[in-house]
PDB file of C-alpha atoms in Angstrom:
ATOM      1  CA  MET Y 841       0.021  -0.116  -0.046  1.00 64.00           C
ATOM      2  CA  LYS Y 842       1.215   3.587  -0.907  1.00 71.00           C
ATOM      3  CA  ASN Y 843       1.055   5.889   2.324  1.00 80.00           C
ATOM      4  CA  LEU Y 844       2.342   3.257   4.840  1.00 84.00           C
ATOM      5  CA  THR Y 845       5.307   5.266   5.956  1.00 89.00           C
ATOM      6  CA  GLU Y 846       3.163   8.136   6.737  1.00 92.00           C
ATOM      7  CA  VAL Y 847       0.348   6.110   8.349  1.00 92.00           C
ATOM      8  CA  GLY Y 848       3.201   4.524  10.362  1.00 93.00           C
ATOM      9  CA  ILE Y 849       4.567   7.851  11.519  1.00 94.00           C
ATOM     10  CA  CYS Y 850       1.303   8.869  12.492  1.00 95.00           C
ATOM     11  CA  LEU Y 851       0.701   5.748  14.723  1.00 95.00           C
ATOM     12  CA  GLN Y 852       4.349   6.178  16.198  1.00 94.00           C
ATOM     13  CA  LEU Y 853       3.202  10.007  17.043  1.00 95.00           C
ATOM     14  CA  GLY Y 854      -0.278   8.908  18.421  1.00 95.00           C
ATOM     15  CA  ILE Y 855      -2.172  10.500  15.689  1.00 96.00           C
ATOM     16  CA  ASN Y 856      -5.524   8.777  14.612  1.00 97.00           C
ATOM     17  CA  VAL Y 857      -5.900   7.626  11.156  1.00 97.00           C
ATOM     18  CA  ASN Y 858      -8.605   7.380   8.955  1.00 95.00           C
ATOM     19  CA  TYR Y 859      -8.003   4.933   6.041  1.00 90.00           C
ATOM     20  CA  VAL Y 860     -10.320   4.882   3.039  1.00 91.00           C
ATOM     21  CA  GLY Y 861      -9.855   2.655   0.178  1.00 88.00           C
ATOM     22  CA  GLY Y 862     -11.896   0.097  -2.062  1.00 87.00           C
ATOM     23  CA  PRO Y 863     -13.302  -3.053  -0.890  1.00 87.00           C
ATOM     24  CA  GLY Y 864     -10.650  -6.096  -0.573  1.00 85.00           C
ATOM     25  CA  ILE Y 865      -7.726  -3.998  -1.348  1.00 85.00           C
ATOM     26  CA  GLY Y 866      -5.852  -4.870   1.922  1.00 85.00           C
ATOM     27  CA  LYS Y 867      -6.425  -2.061   4.359  1.00 88.00           C
ATOM     28  CA  SER Y 868      -7.010  -4.672   7.359  1.00 90.00           C
ATOM     29  CA  ALA Y 869      -4.188  -6.636   6.175  1.00 89.00           C
ATOM     30  CA  ALA Y 870      -2.024  -3.801   5.939  1.00 89.00           C
ATOM     31  CA  THR Y 871      -3.068  -2.195   9.129  1.00 92.00           C
ATOM     32  CA  ASP Y 872      -2.231  -5.819  11.096  1.00 93.00           C
ATOM     33  CA  GLN Y 873       1.211  -5.767   9.391  1.00 92.00           C
ATOM     34  CA  LEU Y 874       2.112  -2.191  10.001  1.00 94.00           C
ATOM     35  CA  CYS Y 875       1.140  -2.574  13.854  1.00 96.00           C
ATOM     36  CA  GLU Y 876       3.158  -5.827  14.026  1.00 96.00           C
ATOM     37  CA  LEU Y 877       6.085  -4.055  12.571  1.00 95.00           C
ATOM     38  CA  LEU Y 878       5.803  -1.425  14.885  1.00 96.00           C
ATOM     39  CA  GLY Y 879       5.406  -3.438  17.993  1.00 96.00           C
ATOM     40  CA  MET Y 880       1.779  -2.402  18.908  1.00 97.00           C
ATOM     41  CA  TYR Y 881      -0.766  -4.397  20.095  1.00 98.00           C
ATOM     42  CA  GLN Y 882      -3.793  -4.239  17.671  1.00 97.00           C
ATOM     43  CA  ARG Y 883      -7.276  -5.079  18.591  1.00 98.00           C
ATOM     44  CA  THR Y 884      -9.908  -4.811  15.705  1.00 97.00           C
ATOM     45  CA  VAL Y 885     -13.393  -3.894  16.564  1.00 97.00           C
ATOM     46  CA  ILE Y 886     -15.817  -4.274  13.569  1.00 95.00           C
ATOM     47  CA  ALA Y 887     -17.822  -0.944  14.107  1.00 92.00           C
ATOM     48  CA  THR Y 888     -20.880  -2.216  12.319  1.00 91.00           C
ATOM     49  CA  ASN Y 889     -21.195  -4.994  15.012  1.00 94.00           C
ATOM     50  CA  TYR Y 890     -21.859  -2.781  17.890  1.00 94.00           C
ATOM     51  CA  GLN Y 891     -24.322  -0.456  19.368  1.00 93.00           C
ATOM     52  CA  PRO Y 892     -23.761   3.004  20.912  1.00 94.00           C
ATOM     53  CA  SER Y 893     -24.070   1.576  24.313  1.00 92.00           C
ATOM     54  CA  ASP Y 894     -21.398  -0.870  23.729  1.00 93.00           C
ATOM     55  CA  PHE Y 895     -18.867   2.145  23.426  1.00 95.00           C
ATOM     56  CA  ASN Y 896     -20.503   4.516  25.885  1.00 94.00           C
ATOM     57  CA  GLY Y 897     -20.595   1.895  28.320  1.00 94.00           C
ATOM     58  CA  LEU Y 898     -23.470  -0.682  29.691  1.00 93.00           C
ATOM     59  CA  PRO Y 899     -25.087   0.269  32.914  1.00 94.00           C
ATOM     60  CA  GLY Y 900     -24.528  -2.067  35.568  1.00 94.00           C
ATOM     61  CA  LEU Y 901     -24.811  -2.279  39.337  1.00 94.00           C
ATOM     62  CA  VAL Y 902     -21.627  -2.405  41.104  1.00 90.00           C
ATOM     63  CA  GLN Y 903     -20.958  -2.928  44.874  1.00 93.00           C
ATOM     64  CA  LYS Y 904     -18.164  -1.377  46.545  1.00 89.00           C
ATOM     65  CA  ASP Y 905     -17.401  -0.729  50.479  1.00 93.00           C
ATOM     66  CA  GLY Y 906     -21.229  -1.726  51.127  1.00 92.00           C
ATOM     67  CA  GLU Y 907     -22.386   0.854  48.892  1.00 94.00           C
ATOM     68  CA  VAL Y 908     -24.096  -0.159  45.395  1.00 94.00           C
ATOM     69  CA  TYR Y 909     -24.003   2.376  42.594  1.00 91.00           C
ATOM     70  CA  CYS Y 910     -24.290   2.302  38.843  1.00 94.00           C
ATOM     71  CA  LYS Y 911     -21.288   2.202  36.752  1.00 94.00           C
ATOM     72  CA  LEU Y 912     -20.835   2.410  32.806  1.00 95.00           C
ATOM     73  CA  ILE Y 913     -19.285  -1.121  32.100  1.00 94.00           C
ATOM     74  CA  PRO Y 914     -17.043  -1.196  29.270  1.00 96.00           C
ATOM     75  CA  ASN Y 915     -16.888  -3.594  26.408  1.00 95.00           C
ATOM     76  CA  GLU Y 916     -14.494  -6.412  26.435  1.00 96.00           C
ATOM     77  CA  TRP Y 917     -12.344  -5.074  23.802  1.00 97.00           C
ATOM     78  CA  ALA Y 918     -11.492  -1.981  25.648  1.00 97.00           C
ATOM     79  CA  ILE Y 919     -10.747  -4.113  28.764  1.00 97.00           C
ATOM     80  CA  ASP Y 920      -8.417  -6.173  26.927  1.00 98.00           C
ATOM     81  CA  VAL Y 921      -6.611  -3.146  25.143  1.00 98.00           C
ATOM     82  CA  ASN Y 922      -6.320  -1.925  29.018  1.00 98.00           C
ATOM     83  CA  ASN Y 923      -4.687  -4.807  29.894  1.00 98.00           C
ATOM     84  CA  HIS Y 924      -1.807  -4.652  27.222  1.00 98.00           C
ATOM     85  CA  LEU Y 925      -1.452  -0.767  28.181  1.00 98.00           C
ATOM     86  CA  ALA Y 926      -1.063  -1.688  31.872  1.00 98.00           C
ATOM     87  CA  GLN Y 927       1.708  -3.800  30.592  1.00 97.00           C
ATOM     88  CA  GLY Y 928       3.340  -0.939  28.942  1.00 97.00           C
ATOM     89  CA  GLN Y 929       2.726  -1.971  25.502  1.00 97.00           C
ATOM     90  CA  ARG Y 930       1.727   0.729  22.896  1.00 97.00           C
ATOM     91  CA  CYS Y 931      -1.968  -0.278  21.284  1.00 98.00           C
ATOM     92  CA  ALA Y 932      -3.705   0.556  18.440  1.00 98.00           C
ATOM     93  CA  VAL Y 933      -7.588   0.155  18.303  1.00 98.00           C
ATOM     94  CA  PHE Y 934      -8.625  -0.617  14.506  1.00 97.00           C
ATOM     95  CA  PHE Y 935     -12.159   0.312  13.858  1.00 96.00           C
ATOM     96  CA  ASP Y 936     -12.858  -1.511  10.809  1.00 93.00           C
ATOM     97  CA  GLU Y 937     -15.831  -1.005   8.446  1.00 90.00           C
ATOM     98  CA  PHE Y 938     -16.382   2.245  10.163  1.00 93.00           C
ATOM     99  CA  CYS Y 939     -18.144   3.963   7.274  1.00 90.00           C
ATOM    100  CA  ASN Y 940     -20.640   1.384   7.473  1.00 90.00           C
ATOM    101  CA  ALA Y 941     -21.758   2.131  11.084  1.00 91.00           C
ATOM    102  CA  ALA Y 942     -24.865   4.039  11.768  1.00 91.00           C
ATOM    103  CA  PRO Y 943     -24.298   7.639  12.604  1.00 93.00           C
ATOM    104  CA  SER Y 944     -25.483   6.989  16.159  1.00 93.00           C
ATOM    105  CA  VAL Y 945     -22.458   4.253  16.452  1.00 94.00           C
ATOM    106  CA  GLN Y 946     -20.129   6.537  14.959  1.00 94.00           C
ATOM    107  CA  GLY Y 947     -21.041   9.304  17.383  1.00 94.00           C
ATOM    108  CA  ALA Y 948     -20.991   7.045  20.217  1.00 95.00           C
ATOM    109  CA  THR Y 949     -17.130   6.539  19.374  1.00 96.00           C
ATOM    110  CA  LEU Y 950     -16.293  10.613  19.457  1.00 94.00           C
ATOM    111  CA  ARG Y 951     -15.551  10.777  23.350  1.00 94.00           C
ATOM    112  CA  GLY Y 952     -13.478   7.428  23.350  1.00 96.00           C
ATOM    113  CA  ILE Y 953     -11.673   8.359  20.149  1.00 96.00           C
ATOM    114  CA  HIS Y 954     -10.819  11.836  21.848  1.00 94.00           C
ATOM    115  CA  ASP Y 955      -9.985  10.834  25.226  1.00 94.00           C
ATOM    116  CA  GLY Y 956      -9.950   7.358  25.699  1.00 96.00           C
ATOM    117  CA  HIS Y 957     -13.304   7.052  27.753  1.00 96.00           C
ATOM    118  CA  TRP Y 958     -15.044   4.051  27.149  1.00 97.00           C
ATOM    119  CA  GLY Y 959     -17.549   3.333  29.587  1.00 95.00           C
ATOM    120  CA  ASP Y 960     -16.006   4.326  32.995  1.00 96.00           C
ATOM    121  CA  LEU Y 961     -12.673   3.113  31.756  1.00 97.00           C
ATOM    122  CA  LEU Y 962      -9.865   5.407  30.543  1.00 97.00           C
ATOM    123  CA  LEU Y 963      -7.388   4.176  27.920  1.00 98.00           C
ATOM    124  CA  ASP Y 964      -3.976   6.133  28.036  1.00 96.00           C
ATOM    125  CA  ARG Y 965      -4.156   8.542  24.988  1.00 94.00           C
ATOM    126  CA  LYS Y 966      -0.178   8.684  25.028  1.00 94.00           C
ATOM    127  CA  MET Y 967      -0.001   4.960  24.448  1.00 97.00           C
ATOM    128  CA  CYS Y 968      -3.251   4.101  22.439  1.00 97.00           C
ATOM    129  CA  THR Y 969      -3.914   5.320  18.837  1.00 97.00           C
ATOM    130  CA  TYR Y 970      -7.343   4.865  16.808  1.00 97.00           C
ATOM    131  CA  ILE Y 971      -7.345   3.810  13.233  1.00 97.00           C
ATOM    132  CA  ILE Y 972     -10.705   3.433  11.233  1.00 95.00           C
ATOM    133  CA  ALA Y 973     -10.906   2.254   7.737  1.00 92.00           C
ATOM    134  CA  GLY Y 974     -13.920   2.112   5.282  1.00 89.00           C
ATOM    135  CA  ASN Y 975     -14.625   2.344   1.675  1.00 87.00           C
ATOM    136  CA  PRO Y 976     -15.478   5.162  -0.252  1.00 85.00           C
ATOM    137  CA  MET Y 977     -19.138   6.162  -0.176  1.00 79.00           C
ATOM    138  CA  GLU Y 978     -19.714   5.171  -3.975  1.00 82.00           C
ATOM    139  CA  LEU Y 979     -18.316   1.462  -3.064  1.00 77.00           C
ATOM    140  CA  SER Y 980     -19.781   1.410   0.189  1.00 76.00           C
ATOM    141  CA  ALA Y 981     -22.224  -1.240   1.120  1.00 77.00           C
ATOM    142  CA  GLY Y 982     -25.065   1.367   2.605  1.00 78.00           C
ATOM    143  CA  GLY Y 983     -22.322   3.312   4.344  1.00 80.00           C
ATOM    144  CA  PHE Y 984     -22.793   6.740   5.883  1.00 87.00           C
ATOM    145  CA  ASP Y 985     -20.368   9.834   5.705  1.00 85.00           C
ATOM    146  CA  LEU Y 986     -18.111  10.826   8.460  1.00 87.00           C
ATOM    147  CA  SER Y 987     -19.512  13.673  10.602  1.00 88.00           C
ATOM    148  CA  ALA Y 988     -17.255  16.576  10.725  1.00 90.00           C
ATOM    149  CA  PRO Y 989     -16.624  15.994  14.546  1.00 90.00           C
ATOM    150  CA  ALA Y 990     -15.686  12.479  13.744  1.00 91.00           C
ATOM    151  CA  ALA Y 991     -13.350  13.567  10.442  1.00 92.00           C
ATOM    152  CA  ASN Y 992     -11.633  16.229  12.799  1.00 93.00           C
ATOM    153  CA  ARG Y 993     -10.171  13.463  14.991  1.00 95.00           C
ATOM    154  CA  PHE Y 994      -8.312  11.782  12.414  1.00 96.00           C
ATOM    155  CA  ALA Y 995      -5.483  12.229   9.803  1.00 95.00           C
ATOM    156  CA  HIS Y 996      -6.969  11.073   6.646  1.00 95.00           C
ATOM    157  CA  TYR Y 997      -5.187   8.607   3.801  1.00 93.00           C
ATOM    158  CA  GLU Y 998      -6.387   7.068   0.726  1.00 90.00           C
ATOM    159  CA  CYS Y 999      -5.656   3.513   0.632  1.00 84.00           C
ATOM    160  CA  VAL Y1000      -4.065   2.914  -2.832  1.00 78.00           C
ATOM    161  CA  PRO Y1001      -2.920  -0.670  -3.447  1.00 74.00           C
ATOM    162  CA  ASN Y1002       0.699  -0.810  -4.778  1.00 69.00           C
ATOM    163  CA  PRO Y1003       1.377  -3.535  -7.155  1.00 70.00           C
ATOM    164  CA  GLU Y1004       5.118  -3.735  -6.420  1.00 70.00           C
ATOM    165  CA  TYR Y1005       4.271  -5.295  -3.060  1.00 61.00           C
ATOM    166  CA  TRP Y1006       2.040  -7.684  -4.693  1.00 59.00           C
ATOM    167  CA  ILE Y1007       4.664  -8.803  -6.981  1.00 62.00           C
ATOM    168  CA  HIS Y1008       7.122  -9.545  -4.359  1.00 57.00           C
TER     169      HIS Y1008
END
C-alpha cells in the first residue's frame, strides 16, 4: 500500500488515522502488518457489529465498601486493550468497516477516540492510537459519511494498492 510510511509515522506519534480505500484491497491486512512491525498491540473492532451503548458503556450495578452504585461497564475489547496498556505496550484500536456503522454508533465513539473514555474505563491516549477504515461512499454497502466532529479526530489517507508489493 502507498502511504504506509506516513500512516506508520502517525501511529508512532499517536495521531489517529482514517484509511479509505476500495473493498478488498488490503486495508485490514496492511494495518495488521504495520502494527506488528511497529510492535503495537492491535485490537480490531468491527464497528458495524456494535451498538452505541457498547462504546459508551453498559449500565451495571457495582458494590463497593457496602455501597451499591451504577457504573458504565466497558466492552470486552476496551478491557483487553487496557490490560496491554497496563503492561506498558503501545496499542492501536482498529475500527474496521467504520463507514458502514450507523451515525449513532459513529457518534458514540467520539468521546473515546478523543479522550480515551470507554464507559467508565480510561485508556491512556499517550499509549493508544485509533485507526478507522472504510470504503469510499460510492463503493460502500450502505455506508455513511463521517460527521465533521468525527473527521476532525483523524489524519486522512487514501489506501491505494501498490502492485509492486503484490509482485514481491
